[in-house]
Short mmCIF file of C-alpha atoms and ligand atoms in Angstrom, two decimals:
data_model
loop_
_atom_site.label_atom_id
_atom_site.label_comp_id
_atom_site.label_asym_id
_atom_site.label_seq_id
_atom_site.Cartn_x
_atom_site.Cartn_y
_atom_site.Cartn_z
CA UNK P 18 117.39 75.42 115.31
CA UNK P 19 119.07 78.21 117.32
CA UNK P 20 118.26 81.79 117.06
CA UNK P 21 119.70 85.12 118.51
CA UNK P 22 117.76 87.83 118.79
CA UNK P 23 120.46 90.38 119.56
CA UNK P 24 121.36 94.27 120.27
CA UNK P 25 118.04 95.07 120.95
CA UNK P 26 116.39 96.36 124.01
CA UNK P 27 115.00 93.48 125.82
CA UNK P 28 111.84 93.99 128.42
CA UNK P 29 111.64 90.62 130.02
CA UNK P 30 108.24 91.33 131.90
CA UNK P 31 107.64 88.94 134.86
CA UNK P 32 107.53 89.46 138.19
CA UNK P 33 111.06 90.66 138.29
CA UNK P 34 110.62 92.88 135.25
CA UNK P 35 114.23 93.59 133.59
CA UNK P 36 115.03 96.02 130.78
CA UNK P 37 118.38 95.50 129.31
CA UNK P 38 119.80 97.37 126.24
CA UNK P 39 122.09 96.01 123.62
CA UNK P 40 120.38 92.70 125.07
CA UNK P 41 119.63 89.40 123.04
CA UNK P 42 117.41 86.23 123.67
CA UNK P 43 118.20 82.65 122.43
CA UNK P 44 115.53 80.39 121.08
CA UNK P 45 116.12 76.86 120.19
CA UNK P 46 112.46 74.99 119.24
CA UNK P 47 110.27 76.45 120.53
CA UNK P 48 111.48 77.83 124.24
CA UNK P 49 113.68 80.68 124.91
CA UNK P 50 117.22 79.24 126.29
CA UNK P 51 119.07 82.09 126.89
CA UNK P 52 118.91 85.97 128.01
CA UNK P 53 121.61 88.68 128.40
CA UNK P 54 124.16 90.63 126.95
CA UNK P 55 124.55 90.59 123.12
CA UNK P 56 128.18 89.95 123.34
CA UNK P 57 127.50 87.51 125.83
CA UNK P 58 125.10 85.50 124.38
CA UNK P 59 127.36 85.54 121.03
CA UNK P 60 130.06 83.93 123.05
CA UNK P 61 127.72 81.71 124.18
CA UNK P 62 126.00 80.31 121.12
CA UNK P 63 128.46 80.98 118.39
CA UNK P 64 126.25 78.85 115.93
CA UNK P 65 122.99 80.73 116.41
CA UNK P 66 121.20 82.19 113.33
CA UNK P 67 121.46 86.15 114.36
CA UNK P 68 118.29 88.22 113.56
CA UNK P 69 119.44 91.94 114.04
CA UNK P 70 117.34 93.92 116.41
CA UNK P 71 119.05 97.64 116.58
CA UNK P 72 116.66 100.23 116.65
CA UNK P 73 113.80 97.69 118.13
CA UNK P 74 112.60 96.81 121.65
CA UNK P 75 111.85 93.28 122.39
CA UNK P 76 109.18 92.01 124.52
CA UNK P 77 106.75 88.75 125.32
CA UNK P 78 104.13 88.22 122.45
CA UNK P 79 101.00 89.96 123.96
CA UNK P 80 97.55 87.75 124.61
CA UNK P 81 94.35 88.55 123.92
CA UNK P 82 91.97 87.02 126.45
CA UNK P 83 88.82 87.78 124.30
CA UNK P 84 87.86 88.09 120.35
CA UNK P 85 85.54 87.03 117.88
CA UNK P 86 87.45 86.53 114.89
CA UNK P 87 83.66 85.68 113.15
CA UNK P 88 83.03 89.23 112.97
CA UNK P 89 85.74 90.21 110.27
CA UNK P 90 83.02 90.56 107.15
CA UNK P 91 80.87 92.85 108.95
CA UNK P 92 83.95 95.44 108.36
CA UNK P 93 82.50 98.19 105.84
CA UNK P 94 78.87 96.87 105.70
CA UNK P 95 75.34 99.00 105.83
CA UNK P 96 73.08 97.36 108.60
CA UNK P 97 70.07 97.26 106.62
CA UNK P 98 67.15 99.16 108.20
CA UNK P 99 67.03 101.69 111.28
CA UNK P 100 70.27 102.40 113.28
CA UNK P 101 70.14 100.43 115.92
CA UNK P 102 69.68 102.40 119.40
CA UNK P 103 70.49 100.39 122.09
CA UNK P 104 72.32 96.86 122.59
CA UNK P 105 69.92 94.12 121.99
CA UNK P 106 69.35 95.53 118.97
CA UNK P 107 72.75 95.38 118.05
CA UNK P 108 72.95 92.22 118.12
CA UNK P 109 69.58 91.74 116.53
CA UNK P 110 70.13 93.55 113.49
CA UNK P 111 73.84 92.44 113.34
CA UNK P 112 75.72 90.35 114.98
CA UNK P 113 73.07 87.70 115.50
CA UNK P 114 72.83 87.54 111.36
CA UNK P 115 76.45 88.17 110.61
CA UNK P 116 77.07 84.48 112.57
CA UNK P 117 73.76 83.21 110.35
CA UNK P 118 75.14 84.16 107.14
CA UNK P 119 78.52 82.34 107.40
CA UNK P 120 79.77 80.22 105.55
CA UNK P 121 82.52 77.17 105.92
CA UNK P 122 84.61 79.46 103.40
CA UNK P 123 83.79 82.51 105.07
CA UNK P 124 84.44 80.88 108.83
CA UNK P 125 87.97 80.43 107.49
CA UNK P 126 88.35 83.57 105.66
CA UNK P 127 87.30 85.41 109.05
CA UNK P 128 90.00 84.32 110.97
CA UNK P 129 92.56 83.97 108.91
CA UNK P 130 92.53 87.80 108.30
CA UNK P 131 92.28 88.79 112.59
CA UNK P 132 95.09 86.08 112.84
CA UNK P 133 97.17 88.16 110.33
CA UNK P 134 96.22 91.08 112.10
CA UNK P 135 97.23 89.80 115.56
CA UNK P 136 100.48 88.86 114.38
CA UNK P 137 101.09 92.40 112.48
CA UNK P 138 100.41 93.60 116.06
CA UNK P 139 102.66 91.22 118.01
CA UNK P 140 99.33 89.32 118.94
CA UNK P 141 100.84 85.82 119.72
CA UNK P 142 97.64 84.40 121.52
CA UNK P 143 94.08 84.53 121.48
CA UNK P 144 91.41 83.72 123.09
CA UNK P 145 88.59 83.16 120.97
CA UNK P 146 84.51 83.51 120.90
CA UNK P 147 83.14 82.12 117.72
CA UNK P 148 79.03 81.96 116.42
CA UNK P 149 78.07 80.28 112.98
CA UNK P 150 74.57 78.94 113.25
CA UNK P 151 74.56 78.44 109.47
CA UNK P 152 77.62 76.37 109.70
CA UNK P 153 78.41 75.24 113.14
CA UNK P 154 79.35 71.72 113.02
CA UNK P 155 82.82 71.18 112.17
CA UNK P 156 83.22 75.42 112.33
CA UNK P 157 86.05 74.86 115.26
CA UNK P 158 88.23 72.71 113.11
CA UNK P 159 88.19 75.47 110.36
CA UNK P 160 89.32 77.86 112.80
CA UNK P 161 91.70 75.31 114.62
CA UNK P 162 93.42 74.76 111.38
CA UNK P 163 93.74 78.39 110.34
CA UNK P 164 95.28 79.02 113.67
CA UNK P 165 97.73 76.28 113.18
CA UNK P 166 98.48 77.84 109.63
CA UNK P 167 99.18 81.07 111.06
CA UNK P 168 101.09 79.22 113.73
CA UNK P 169 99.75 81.49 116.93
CA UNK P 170 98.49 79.92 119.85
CA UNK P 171 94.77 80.02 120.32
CA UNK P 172 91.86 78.99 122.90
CA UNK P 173 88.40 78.29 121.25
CA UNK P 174 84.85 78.24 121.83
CA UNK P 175 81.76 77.81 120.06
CA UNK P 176 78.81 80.36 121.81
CA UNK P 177 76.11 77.85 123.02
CA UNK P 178 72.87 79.76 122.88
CA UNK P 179 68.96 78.88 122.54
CA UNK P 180 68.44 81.70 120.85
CA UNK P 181 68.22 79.83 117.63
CA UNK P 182 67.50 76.67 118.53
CA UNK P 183 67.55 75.07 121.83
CA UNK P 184 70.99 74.29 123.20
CA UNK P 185 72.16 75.04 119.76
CA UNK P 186 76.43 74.39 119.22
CA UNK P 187 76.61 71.91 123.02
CA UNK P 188 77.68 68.95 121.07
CA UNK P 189 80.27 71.09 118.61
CA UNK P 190 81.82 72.48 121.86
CA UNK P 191 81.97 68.96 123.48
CA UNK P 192 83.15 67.50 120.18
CA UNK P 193 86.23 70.06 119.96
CA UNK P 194 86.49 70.11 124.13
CA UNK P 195 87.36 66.28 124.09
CA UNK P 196 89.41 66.21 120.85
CA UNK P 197 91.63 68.75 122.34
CA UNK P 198 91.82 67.40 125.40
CA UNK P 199 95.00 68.89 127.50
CA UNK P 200 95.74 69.94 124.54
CA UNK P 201 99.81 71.12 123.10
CA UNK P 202 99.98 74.21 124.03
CA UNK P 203 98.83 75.84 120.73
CA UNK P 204 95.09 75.08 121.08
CA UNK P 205 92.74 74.89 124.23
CA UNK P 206 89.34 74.37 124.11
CA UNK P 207 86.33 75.97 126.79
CA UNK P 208 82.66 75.88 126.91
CA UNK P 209 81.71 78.73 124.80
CA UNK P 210 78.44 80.54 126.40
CA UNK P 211 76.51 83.43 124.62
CA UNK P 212 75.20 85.27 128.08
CA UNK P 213 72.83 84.90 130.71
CA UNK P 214 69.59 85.96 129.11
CA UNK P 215 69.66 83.92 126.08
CA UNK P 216 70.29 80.77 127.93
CA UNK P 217 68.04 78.85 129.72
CA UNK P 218 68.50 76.71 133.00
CA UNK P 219 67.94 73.27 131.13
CA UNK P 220 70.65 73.98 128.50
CA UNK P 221 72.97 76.03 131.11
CA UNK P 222 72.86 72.55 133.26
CA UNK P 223 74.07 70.56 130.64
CA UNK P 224 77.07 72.96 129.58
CA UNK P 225 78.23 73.12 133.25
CA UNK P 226 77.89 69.09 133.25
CA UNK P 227 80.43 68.71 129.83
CA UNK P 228 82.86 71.57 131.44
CA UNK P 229 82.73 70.17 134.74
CA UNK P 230 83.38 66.51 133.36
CA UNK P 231 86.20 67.49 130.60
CA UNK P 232 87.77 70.17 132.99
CA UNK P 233 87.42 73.11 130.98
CA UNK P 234 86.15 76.64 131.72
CA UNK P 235 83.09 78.85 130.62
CA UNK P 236 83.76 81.66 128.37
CA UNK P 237 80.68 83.74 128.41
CA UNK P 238 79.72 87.33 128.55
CA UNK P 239 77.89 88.77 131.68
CA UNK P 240 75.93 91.56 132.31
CA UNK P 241 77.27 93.43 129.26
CA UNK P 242 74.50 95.63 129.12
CA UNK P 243 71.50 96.70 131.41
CA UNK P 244 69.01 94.01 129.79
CA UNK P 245 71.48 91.05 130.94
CA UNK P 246 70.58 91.97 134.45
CA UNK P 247 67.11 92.90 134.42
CA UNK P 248 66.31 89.48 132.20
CA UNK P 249 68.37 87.52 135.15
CA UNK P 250 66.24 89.52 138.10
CA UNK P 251 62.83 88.86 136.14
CA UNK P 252 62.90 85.13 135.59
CA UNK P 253 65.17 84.00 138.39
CA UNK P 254 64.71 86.67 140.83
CA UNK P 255 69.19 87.10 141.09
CA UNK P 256 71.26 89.10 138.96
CA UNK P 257 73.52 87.79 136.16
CA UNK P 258 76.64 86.48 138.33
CA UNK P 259 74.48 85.01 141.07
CA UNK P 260 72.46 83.28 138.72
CA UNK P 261 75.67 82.00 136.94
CA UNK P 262 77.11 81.21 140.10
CA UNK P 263 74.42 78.92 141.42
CA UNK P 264 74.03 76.95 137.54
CA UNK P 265 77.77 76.34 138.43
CA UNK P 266 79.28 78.40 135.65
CA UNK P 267 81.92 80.51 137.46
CA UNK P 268 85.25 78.66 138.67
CA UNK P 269 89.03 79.30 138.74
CA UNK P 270 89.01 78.46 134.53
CA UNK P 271 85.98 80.19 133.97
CA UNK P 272 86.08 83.73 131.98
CA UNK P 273 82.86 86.39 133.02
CA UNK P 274 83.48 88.73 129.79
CA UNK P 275 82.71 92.26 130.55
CA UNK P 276 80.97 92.34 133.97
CA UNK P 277 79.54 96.56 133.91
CA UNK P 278 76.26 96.05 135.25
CA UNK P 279 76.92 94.07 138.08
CA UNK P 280 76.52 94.70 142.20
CA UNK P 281 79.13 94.61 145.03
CA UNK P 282 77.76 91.10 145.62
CA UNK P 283 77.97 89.89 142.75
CA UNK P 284 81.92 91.26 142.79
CA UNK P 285 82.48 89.44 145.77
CA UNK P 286 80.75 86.97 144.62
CA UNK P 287 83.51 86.78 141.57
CA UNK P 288 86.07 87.36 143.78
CA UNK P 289 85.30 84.01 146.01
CA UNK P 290 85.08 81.86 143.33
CA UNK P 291 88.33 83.23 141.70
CA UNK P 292 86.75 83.57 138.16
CA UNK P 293 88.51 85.32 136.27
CA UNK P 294 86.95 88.55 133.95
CA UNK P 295 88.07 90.07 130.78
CA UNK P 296 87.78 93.79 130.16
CA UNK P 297 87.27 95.25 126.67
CA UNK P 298 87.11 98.94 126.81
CA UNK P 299 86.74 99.98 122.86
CA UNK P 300 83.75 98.01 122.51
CA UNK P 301 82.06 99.00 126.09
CA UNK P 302 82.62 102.23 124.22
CA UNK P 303 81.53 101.57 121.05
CA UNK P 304 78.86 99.78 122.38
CA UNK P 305 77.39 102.11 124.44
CA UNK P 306 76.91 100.07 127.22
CA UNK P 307 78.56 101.22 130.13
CA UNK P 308 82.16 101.82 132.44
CA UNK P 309 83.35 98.63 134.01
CA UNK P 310 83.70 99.16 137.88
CA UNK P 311 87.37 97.81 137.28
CA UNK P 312 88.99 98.90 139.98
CA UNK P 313 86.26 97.30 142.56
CA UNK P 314 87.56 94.28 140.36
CA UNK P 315 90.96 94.57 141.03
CA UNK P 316 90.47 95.64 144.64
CA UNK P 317 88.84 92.36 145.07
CA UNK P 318 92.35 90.74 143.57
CA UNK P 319 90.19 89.28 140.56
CA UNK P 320 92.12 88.38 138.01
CA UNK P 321 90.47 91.02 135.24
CA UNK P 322 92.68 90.29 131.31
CA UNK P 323 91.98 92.71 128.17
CA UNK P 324 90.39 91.66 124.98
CA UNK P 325 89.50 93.40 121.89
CA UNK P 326 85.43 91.92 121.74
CA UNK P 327 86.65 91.34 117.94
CA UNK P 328 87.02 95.47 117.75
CA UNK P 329 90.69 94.75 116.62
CA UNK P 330 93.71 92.77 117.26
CA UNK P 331 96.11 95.83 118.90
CA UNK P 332 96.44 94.65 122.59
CA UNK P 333 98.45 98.18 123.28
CA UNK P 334 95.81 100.37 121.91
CA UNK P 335 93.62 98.75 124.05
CA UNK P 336 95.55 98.96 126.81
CA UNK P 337 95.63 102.79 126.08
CA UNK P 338 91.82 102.92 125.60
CA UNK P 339 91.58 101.14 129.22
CA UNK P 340 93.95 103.77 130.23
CA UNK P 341 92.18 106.56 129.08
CA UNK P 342 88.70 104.85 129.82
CA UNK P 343 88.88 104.74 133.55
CA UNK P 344 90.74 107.82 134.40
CA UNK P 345 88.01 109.72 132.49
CA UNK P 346 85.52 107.47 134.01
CA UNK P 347 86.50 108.40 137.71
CA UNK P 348 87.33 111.62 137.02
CA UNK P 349 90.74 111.09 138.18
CA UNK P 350 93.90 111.64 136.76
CA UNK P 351 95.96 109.30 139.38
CA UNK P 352 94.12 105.91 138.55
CA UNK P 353 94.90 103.53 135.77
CA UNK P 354 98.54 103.80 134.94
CA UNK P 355 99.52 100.66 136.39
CA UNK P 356 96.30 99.31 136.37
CA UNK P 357 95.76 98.97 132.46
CA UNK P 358 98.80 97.92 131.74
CA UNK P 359 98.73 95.22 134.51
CA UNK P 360 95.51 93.63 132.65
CA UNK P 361 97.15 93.28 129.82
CA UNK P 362 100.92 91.97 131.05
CA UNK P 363 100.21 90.50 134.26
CA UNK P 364 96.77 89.03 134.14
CA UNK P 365 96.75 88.14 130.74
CA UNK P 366 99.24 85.22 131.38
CA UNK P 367 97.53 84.13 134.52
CA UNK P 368 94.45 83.69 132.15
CA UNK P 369 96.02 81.52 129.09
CA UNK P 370 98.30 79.55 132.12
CA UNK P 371 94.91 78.57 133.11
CA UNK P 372 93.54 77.66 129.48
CA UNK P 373 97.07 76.57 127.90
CA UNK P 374 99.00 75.30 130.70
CA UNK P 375 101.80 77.35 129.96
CA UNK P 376 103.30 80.22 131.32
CA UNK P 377 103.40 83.09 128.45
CA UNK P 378 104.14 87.07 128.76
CA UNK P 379 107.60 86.91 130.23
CA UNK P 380 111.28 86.43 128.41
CA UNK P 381 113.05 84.01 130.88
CA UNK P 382 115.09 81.32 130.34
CA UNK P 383 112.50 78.03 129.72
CA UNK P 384 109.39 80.40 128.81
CA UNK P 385 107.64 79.64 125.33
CA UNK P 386 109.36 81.80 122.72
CA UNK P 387 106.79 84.36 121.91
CA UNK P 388 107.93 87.90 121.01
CA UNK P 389 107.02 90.90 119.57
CA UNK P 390 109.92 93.09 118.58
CA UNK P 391 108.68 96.88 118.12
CA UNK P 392 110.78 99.44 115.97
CA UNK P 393 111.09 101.88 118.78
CA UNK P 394 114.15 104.77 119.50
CA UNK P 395 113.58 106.04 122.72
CA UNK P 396 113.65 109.66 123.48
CA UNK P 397 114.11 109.05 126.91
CA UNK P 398 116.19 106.91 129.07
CA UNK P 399 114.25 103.80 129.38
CA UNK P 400 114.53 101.10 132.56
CA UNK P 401 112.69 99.11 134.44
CA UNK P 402 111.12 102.29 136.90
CA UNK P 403 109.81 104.35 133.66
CA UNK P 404 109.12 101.57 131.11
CA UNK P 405 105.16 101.76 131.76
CA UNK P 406 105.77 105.54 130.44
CA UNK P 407 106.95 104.28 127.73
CA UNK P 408 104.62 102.13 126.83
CA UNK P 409 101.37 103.81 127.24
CA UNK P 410 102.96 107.31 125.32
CA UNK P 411 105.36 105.82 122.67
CA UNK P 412 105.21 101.77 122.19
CA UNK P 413 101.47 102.02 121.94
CA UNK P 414 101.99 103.80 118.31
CA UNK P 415 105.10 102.19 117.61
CA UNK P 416 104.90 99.36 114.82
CA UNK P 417 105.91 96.03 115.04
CA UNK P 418 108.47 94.60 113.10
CA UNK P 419 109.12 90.87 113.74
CA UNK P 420 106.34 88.61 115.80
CA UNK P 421 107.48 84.72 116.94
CA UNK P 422 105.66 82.87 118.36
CA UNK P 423 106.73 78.62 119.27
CA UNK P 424 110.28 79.94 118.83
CA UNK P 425 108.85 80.08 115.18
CA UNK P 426 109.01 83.57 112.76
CA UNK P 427 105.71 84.69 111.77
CA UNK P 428 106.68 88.01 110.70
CA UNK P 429 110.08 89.61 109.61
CA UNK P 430 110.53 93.19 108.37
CA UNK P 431 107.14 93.91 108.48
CA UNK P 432 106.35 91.06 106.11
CA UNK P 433 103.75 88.26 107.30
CA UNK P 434 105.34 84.68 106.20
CA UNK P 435 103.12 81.98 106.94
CA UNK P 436 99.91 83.42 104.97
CA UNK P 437 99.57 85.47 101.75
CA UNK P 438 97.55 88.18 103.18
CA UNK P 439 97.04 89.90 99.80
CA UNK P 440 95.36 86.58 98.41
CA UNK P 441 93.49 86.57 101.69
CA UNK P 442 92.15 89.59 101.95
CA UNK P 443 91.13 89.65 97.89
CA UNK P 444 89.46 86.22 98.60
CA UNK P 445 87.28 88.17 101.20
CA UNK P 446 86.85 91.02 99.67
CA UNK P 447 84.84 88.83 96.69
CA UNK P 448 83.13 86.35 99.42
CA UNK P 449 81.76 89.68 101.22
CA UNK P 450 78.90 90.73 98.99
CA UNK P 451 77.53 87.39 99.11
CA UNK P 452 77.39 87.46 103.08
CA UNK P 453 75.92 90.69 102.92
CA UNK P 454 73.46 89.83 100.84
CA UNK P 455 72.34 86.62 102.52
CA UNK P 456 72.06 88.60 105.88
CA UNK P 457 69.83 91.12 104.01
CA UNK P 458 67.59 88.53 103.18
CA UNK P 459 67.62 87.23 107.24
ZN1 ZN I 152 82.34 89.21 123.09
#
């Protein structure tokens, strides 16, 4: 099947970034097969189903390099007792009994509605984090087979942790890690880690061991807040990344999520090993926790992606909060504007080449055909020196209209067409109270 995605204005991204109006790009399976001129490309392939794109700007699907799609039901719901006031007890009071209260219908439920949302925001791949101590065995194959439904592309983990039990979820990730294997290019699997101070060296050891043998990555979140550090300097007597380091965690496939409270030594310590770290700005925010010293990051030339931390799907609104994030941060209005958007279109790819073995976020002849076309007029002239202008003051509220991904039409017109997201999100909406409930009673 042949598709033209014509008189639209077509950002290829790459390294040779191109922006060409009344443009159009050919799909046939699932690759791209043609770029260009509209008129060209209609001479070209005559047969092509045309999908109108007038009025719309087309560019590569964007990837999330981090979410959690688990925490959907907590949307709307009263943390019983005290507010929490600092991290840990965040997680104590919520997210560490919103994963205990899941169920196998509420696994599926939970990412089923993020997946809708990623593809309502021209979310084509994910990178995902997932906890369900109540329901862990198996949980991966829910999500795996939601993903497929949805038809995105998606990495997953399972967060080994001893905070429940000891080495809880190694033999679920191992399970999924080796039934994956290289995997097609939809799913990946890595060795999903909670964090540093909820692991101990024993269980740590034999994580590395299954990554190390299977040739996967760690995904796990480091120094996140304060208490990640000072639990690594008590008991080990090294902060979080050194202690990672030397239990053989970091690596070229490896993710550090977050990375704020962490030294110059441990940066260069990041750098050398060429792990790569994923930035998540509106939940650092949200959070409470602390800045990111991002640009020490990127001075290093570490590979630092965006991801939402399960906050939402909306890769361009977290670009923006990025944006925003570090100029305030610095207290300088010359930094970030090609450094958040280069997180989220450069790096990005170099993290899911690493997980996928593809090469996503560009339109070029041969690339995967993931796109997200955006209902955008400009109100400028738009090319290839100004388009980061556009993006971080107009595309970033713009709304998308038609999302491929595997050459494949997930939405048209604003209309999702592989899921009935009504019937979804009424299915949740009943399942909900009984989650709450059962995490009251936790
Ligand atoms: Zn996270």
């Amino acid at each position: 099947m042949t598709t033209r995605f014509e008189n639209g204005i077509v950002v290829t991204l790459g390294s040779n970034n191109k922006v060409l109006w009344n443009g159009a790009v050919v799909t046939e399976g699932e690759n791209i097969v043609a770029v260009g001129d509209t008129a060209e490309m209609n001479k070209r392939f005559p047969e092509a189903e045309a999908i109108n794109c007038a009025g719309k700007i087309v560019l590569p699907g964007f990837i999330c390099a981090h979410h959690h799609f688990y925490s959907t039901m907590a949307r709307g719901m009263a943390i019983p007792g005290e507010p929490a006031s600092n991290f840990v007890e965040i997680l104590e009071r919520l997210w560490w009994k919103v994963d205990r209260a899941l169920t196998e219908d509420d696994i599926t439920l939970s990412c089923q509605i993020p997946l809708i949302e990623c593809i309502r925001n021209g979310t084509t791949t994910v990178i995902d984090h997932h906890a369900s101590p109540g329901m862990r065995d198996g949980s991966l194959d829910l999500i795996e087979n939601a993903v497929r439904q949805t038809g995105l592309r998606a990495s997953l983990c399972y967060e080994v942790s001893d905070r429940n039990v000891m080495g809880g979820g190694i033999e679920e990730n191992e399970r999924f890690i080796k039934k994956i294997g290289k995997g097609d290019g939809q799913i990946a699997a890595m060795m999903g880690l909670h964090a540093s101070f909820t692991l101990s060296d024993e269980t740590l050891e034999k994580c590395v061991g299954i990554a190390k043998d299977t040739g996967v990555g760690c995904h796990v979140h480091v120094a996140e807040d304060l208490a990640d550090r000072e639990d690594s300097l008590q008991k080990y007597g090294m902060p979080t990344v050194h202690r990672l380091d030397k239990m053989g965690v970091s690596g070229e496939k490896s993710l550090f999520i977050h990375c704020i409270h962490i030294d110059e030594s441990e940066m260069d310590l990041i750098a050398a090993t060429k792990t790569s770290v994923v930035h998540n700005p509106e939940s650092n925010m949200n959070n409470a926790v602390g800045v990111s010293p991002l640009l020490g990051l990127l001075k290093r030339n570490i590979v630092v992606g965006l991801g939402t931390d399960g906050m939402s799907s909306d890769m361009l609104s977290q670009m923006r909060a990025a944006y925003l994030l570090h100029r305030l941060a610095n207290h300088d209005p010359r930094v970030a504007f090609l450094e958040a958007p280069k997180l989220l279109l450069e790096n990005n790819p170099q993290i899911a080449e690493r997980q996928f073995g593809i090469r996503l976020g560009e339109i070029a002849e041969g690339s995967p055909a993931d796109l997200a076309i955006i209902d955008y007029h400009p109100p400028t002239a738009l090319n290839e020196a100004n388009f980061l202008g556009h993006l971080i003051f107009g595309l970033v509220d713009a709304t998308v209209d038609t999302t491929v991904c595997k050459g494949k039409i997930l939405m048209r017109s604003k209309k999702i067409l592989t899921l009935d997201e009504e019937q979804i999100a009424a299915r949740s909406r009943e399942l909900a109270p009984q989650m709450w409930q059962r995490l009251a009673a936790l």
